Short mmCIF file of C-alpha atoms in Angstrom, two decimals:
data_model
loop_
_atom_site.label_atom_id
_atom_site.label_comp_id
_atom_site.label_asym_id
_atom_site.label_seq_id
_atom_site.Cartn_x
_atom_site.Cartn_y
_atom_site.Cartn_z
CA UNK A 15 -27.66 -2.96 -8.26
CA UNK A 16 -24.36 -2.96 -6.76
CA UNK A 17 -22.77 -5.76 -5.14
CA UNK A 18 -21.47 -5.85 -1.09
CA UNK A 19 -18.34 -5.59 -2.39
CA UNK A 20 -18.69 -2.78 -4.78
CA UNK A 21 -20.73 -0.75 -2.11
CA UNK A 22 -17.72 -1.45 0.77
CA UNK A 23 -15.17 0.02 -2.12
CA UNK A 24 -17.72 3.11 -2.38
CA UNK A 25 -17.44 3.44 1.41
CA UNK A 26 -13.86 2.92 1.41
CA UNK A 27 -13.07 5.17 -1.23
CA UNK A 28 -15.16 8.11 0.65
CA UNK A 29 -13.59 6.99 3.57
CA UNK A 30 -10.41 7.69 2.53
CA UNK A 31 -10.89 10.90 0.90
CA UNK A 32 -12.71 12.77 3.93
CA UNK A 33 -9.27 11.32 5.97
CA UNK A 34 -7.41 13.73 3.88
CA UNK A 35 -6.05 10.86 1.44
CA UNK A 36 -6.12 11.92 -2.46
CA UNK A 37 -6.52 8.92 -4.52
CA UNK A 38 -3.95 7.68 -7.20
CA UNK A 39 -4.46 5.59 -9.97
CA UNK A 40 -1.04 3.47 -10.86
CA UNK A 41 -0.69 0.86 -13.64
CA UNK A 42 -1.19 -2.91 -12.57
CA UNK A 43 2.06 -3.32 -14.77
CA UNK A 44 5.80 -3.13 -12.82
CA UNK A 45 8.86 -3.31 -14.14
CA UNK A 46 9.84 -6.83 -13.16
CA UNK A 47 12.72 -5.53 -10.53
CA UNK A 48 10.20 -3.17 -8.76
CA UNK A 49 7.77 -6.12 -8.67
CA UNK A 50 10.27 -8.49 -7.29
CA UNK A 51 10.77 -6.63 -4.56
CA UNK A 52 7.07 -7.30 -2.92
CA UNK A 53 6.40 -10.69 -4.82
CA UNK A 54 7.99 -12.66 -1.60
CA UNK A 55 5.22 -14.71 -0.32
CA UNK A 56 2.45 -13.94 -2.24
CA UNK A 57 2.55 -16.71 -4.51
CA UNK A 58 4.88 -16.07 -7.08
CA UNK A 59 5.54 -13.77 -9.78
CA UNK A 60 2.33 -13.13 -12.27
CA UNK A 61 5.20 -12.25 -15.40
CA UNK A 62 3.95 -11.91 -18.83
CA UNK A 63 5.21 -14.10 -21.84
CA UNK A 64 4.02 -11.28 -24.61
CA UNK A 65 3.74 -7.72 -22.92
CA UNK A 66 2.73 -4.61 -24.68
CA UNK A 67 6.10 -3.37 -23.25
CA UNK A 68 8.99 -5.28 -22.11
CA UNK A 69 9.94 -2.66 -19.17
CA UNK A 70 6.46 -3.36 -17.72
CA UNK A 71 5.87 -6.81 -17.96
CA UNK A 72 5.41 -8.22 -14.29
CA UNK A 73 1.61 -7.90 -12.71
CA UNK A 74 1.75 -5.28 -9.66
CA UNK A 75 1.74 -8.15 -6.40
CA UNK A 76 1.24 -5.58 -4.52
CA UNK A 77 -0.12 -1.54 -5.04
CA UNK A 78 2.80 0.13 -2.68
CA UNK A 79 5.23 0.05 -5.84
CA UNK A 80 3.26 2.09 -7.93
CA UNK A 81 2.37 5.11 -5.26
CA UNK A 82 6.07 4.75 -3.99
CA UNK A 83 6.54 5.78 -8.08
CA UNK A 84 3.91 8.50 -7.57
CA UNK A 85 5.71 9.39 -4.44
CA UNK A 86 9.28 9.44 -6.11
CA UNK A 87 7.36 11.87 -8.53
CA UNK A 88 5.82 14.23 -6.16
CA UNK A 89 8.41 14.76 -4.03
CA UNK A 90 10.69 15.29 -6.78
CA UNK A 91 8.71 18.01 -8.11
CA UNK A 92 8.36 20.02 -4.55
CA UNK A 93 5.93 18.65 -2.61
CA UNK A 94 6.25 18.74 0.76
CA UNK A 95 3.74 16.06 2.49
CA UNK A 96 1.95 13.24 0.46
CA UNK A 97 -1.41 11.34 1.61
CA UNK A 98 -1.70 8.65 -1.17
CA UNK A 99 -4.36 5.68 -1.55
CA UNK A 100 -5.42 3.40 -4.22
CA UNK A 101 -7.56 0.70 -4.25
CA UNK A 102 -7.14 -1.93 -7.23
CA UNK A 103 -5.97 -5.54 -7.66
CA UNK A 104 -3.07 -7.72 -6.77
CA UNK A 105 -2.33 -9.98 -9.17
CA UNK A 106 -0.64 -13.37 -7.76
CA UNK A 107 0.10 -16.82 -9.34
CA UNK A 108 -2.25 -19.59 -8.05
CA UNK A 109 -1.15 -23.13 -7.23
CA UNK A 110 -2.79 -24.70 -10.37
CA UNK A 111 -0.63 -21.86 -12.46
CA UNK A 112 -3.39 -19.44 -12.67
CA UNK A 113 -3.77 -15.35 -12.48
CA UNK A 114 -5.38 -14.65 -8.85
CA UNK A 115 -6.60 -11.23 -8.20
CA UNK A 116 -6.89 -10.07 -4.87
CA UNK A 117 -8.93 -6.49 -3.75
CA UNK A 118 -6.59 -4.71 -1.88
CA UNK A 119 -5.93 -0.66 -0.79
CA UNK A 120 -2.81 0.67 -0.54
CA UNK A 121 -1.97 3.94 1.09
CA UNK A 122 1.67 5.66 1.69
CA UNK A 123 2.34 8.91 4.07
CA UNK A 124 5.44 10.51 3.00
CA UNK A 125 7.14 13.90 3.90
CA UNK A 126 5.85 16.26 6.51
CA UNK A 127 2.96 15.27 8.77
CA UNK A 128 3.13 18.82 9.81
CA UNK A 129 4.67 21.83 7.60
CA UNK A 130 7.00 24.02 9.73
CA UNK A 131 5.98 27.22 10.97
CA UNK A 132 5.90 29.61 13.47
CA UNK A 133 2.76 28.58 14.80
CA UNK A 134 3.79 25.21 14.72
CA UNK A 135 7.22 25.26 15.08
CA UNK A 136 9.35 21.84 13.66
CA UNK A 137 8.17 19.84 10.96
CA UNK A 138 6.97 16.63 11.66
CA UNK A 139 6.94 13.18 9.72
CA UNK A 140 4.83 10.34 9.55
CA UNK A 141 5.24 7.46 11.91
CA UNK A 142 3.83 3.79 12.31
CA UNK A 143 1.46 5.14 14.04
CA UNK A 144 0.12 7.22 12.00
CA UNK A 145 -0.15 4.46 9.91
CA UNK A 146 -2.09 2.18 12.02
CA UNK A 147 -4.41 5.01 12.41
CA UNK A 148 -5.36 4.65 9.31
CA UNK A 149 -5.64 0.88 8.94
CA UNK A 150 -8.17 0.96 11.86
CA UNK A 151 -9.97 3.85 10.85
CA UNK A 152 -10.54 2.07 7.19
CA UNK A 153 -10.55 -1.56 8.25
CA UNK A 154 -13.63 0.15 10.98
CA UNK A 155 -15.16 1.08 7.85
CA UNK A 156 -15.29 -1.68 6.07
CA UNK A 157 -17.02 -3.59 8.83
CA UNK A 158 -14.04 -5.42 10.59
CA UNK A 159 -14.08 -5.91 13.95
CA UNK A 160 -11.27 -3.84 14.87
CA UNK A 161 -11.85 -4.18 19.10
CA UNK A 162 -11.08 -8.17 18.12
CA UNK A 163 -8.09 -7.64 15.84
CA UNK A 164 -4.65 -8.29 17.48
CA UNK A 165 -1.41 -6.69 16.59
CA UNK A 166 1.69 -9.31 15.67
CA UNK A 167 4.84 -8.67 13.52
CA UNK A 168 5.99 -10.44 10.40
CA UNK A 169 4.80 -7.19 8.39
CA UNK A 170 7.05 -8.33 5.17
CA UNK A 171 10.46 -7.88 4.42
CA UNK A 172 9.85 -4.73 3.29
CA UNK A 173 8.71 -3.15 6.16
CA UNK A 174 11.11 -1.89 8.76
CA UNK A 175 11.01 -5.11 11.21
CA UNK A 176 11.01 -2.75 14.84
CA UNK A 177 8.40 -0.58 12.81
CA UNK A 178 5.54 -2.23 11.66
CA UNK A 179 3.10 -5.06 12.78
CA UNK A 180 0.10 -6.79 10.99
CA UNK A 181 -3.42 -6.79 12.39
CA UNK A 182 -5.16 -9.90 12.78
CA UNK A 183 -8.49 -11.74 12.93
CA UNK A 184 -7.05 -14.82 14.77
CA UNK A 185 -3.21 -15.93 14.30
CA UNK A 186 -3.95 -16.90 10.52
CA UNK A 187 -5.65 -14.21 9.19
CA UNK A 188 -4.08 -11.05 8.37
CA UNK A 189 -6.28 -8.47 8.00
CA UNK A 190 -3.49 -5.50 6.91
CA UNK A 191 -0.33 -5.03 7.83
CA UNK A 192 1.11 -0.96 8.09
CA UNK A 193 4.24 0.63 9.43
CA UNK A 194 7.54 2.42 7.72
CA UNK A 195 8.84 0.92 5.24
CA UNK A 196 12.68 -0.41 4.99
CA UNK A 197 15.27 1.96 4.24
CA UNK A 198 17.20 -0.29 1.72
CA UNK A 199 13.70 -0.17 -0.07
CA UNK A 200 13.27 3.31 -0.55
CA UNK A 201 16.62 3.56 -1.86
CA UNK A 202 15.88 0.79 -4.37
CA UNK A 203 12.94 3.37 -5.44
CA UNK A 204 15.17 6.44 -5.22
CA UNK A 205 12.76 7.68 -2.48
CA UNK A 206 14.31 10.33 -0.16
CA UNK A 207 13.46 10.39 3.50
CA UNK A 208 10.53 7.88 5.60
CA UNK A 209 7.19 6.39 3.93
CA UNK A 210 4.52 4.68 6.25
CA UNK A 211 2.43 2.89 4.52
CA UNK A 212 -0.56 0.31 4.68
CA UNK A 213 -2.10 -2.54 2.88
CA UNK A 214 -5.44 -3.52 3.69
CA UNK A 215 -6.53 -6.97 2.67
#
């Protein structure tokens, strides 16, 4: 009885899991300055007139704020390398002054890729590429024609521009976009050290 949809979550979700990705669950409500911070071209800010709380009153426009919170968290409390993913809803203003919700997964790679050691020497962090890696490997799950996609910038502002790229079905449509994310929006999160991350659309 499920839908295509629902199944290609189901696939995701496993998909993600047997990558080595644990799955978070964040609110879909933001604090309206952690929400302005990814609300740049994606229609506006969904802000609520009469929120159960005032400090979370903007609809997430994007899922990276809330695992860069569960980041924040983790790595405050000691852990060493985080593999992150949730997939939820955007929620995005529409041109007649509607709520849009758009399907989306969101995954962050923080800390060490590789724990030091003296079998394998240096620590190592996540990169863009590690990133990409993922988006393919997901987006090939999903049923997207990943030999067809092509790689172009413009990831967002807050990706790190020489860092990240978008894939895409044609020029127009943007598939995902994945890379490290800026510096000067970490520190707005109090996030120590790199984060790759990746949306898939």
């Amino acid at each position: 009885t499920a839908s295509p949809l629902q199944l290609i979550e189901r696939k995701l979700r496993r998909t993600a899991a047997a990558r080595g990705l644990n799955e978070a669950v964040t609110w879909s409500f933001l604090p309206q300055a952690a929400a302005d911070h990814f609300a740049e071209g994606n229609g506006g800010l969904w802000v609520l007139d009469n929120p159960i709380s005032e400090d979370m009153k903007a609809m997430r426009p994007s899922l990276l704020p809330g695992l860069l919170a569960a980041v924040r968290r983790n790595l405050d409390r000691g852990a060493a390398g985080l593999r992150l993913f949730e997939l939820g809803r955007r929620y995005l203003r529409g041109d007649a002054g509607h709520s849009v919700e758009r399907l989306t997964l969101g995954l962050v790679l923080a800390g060490e890729k590789t724990s030091r050691g003296w079998a394998t020497g240096k620590s190592a962090s996540f990169d863009a590429f590690d990133a990409k890696a993922e988006a393919l490997a997901l987006l090939a799950e999903a049923g997207a024609p990943v030999d067809n996609l092509q790689v172009m910038g413009e990831a967002g502002p807050q990706f790190h521009p020489g860092q990240s790229a978008t894939l895409r079905l044609g020029p127009k449509t943007v598939l995902a976009r994945f890379g490290m994310l800026h510096p000067a929006l970490l520190r707005q999160f109090d996030v120590d050290g790199p984060v790759a991350a990746v949306e898939l659309f």
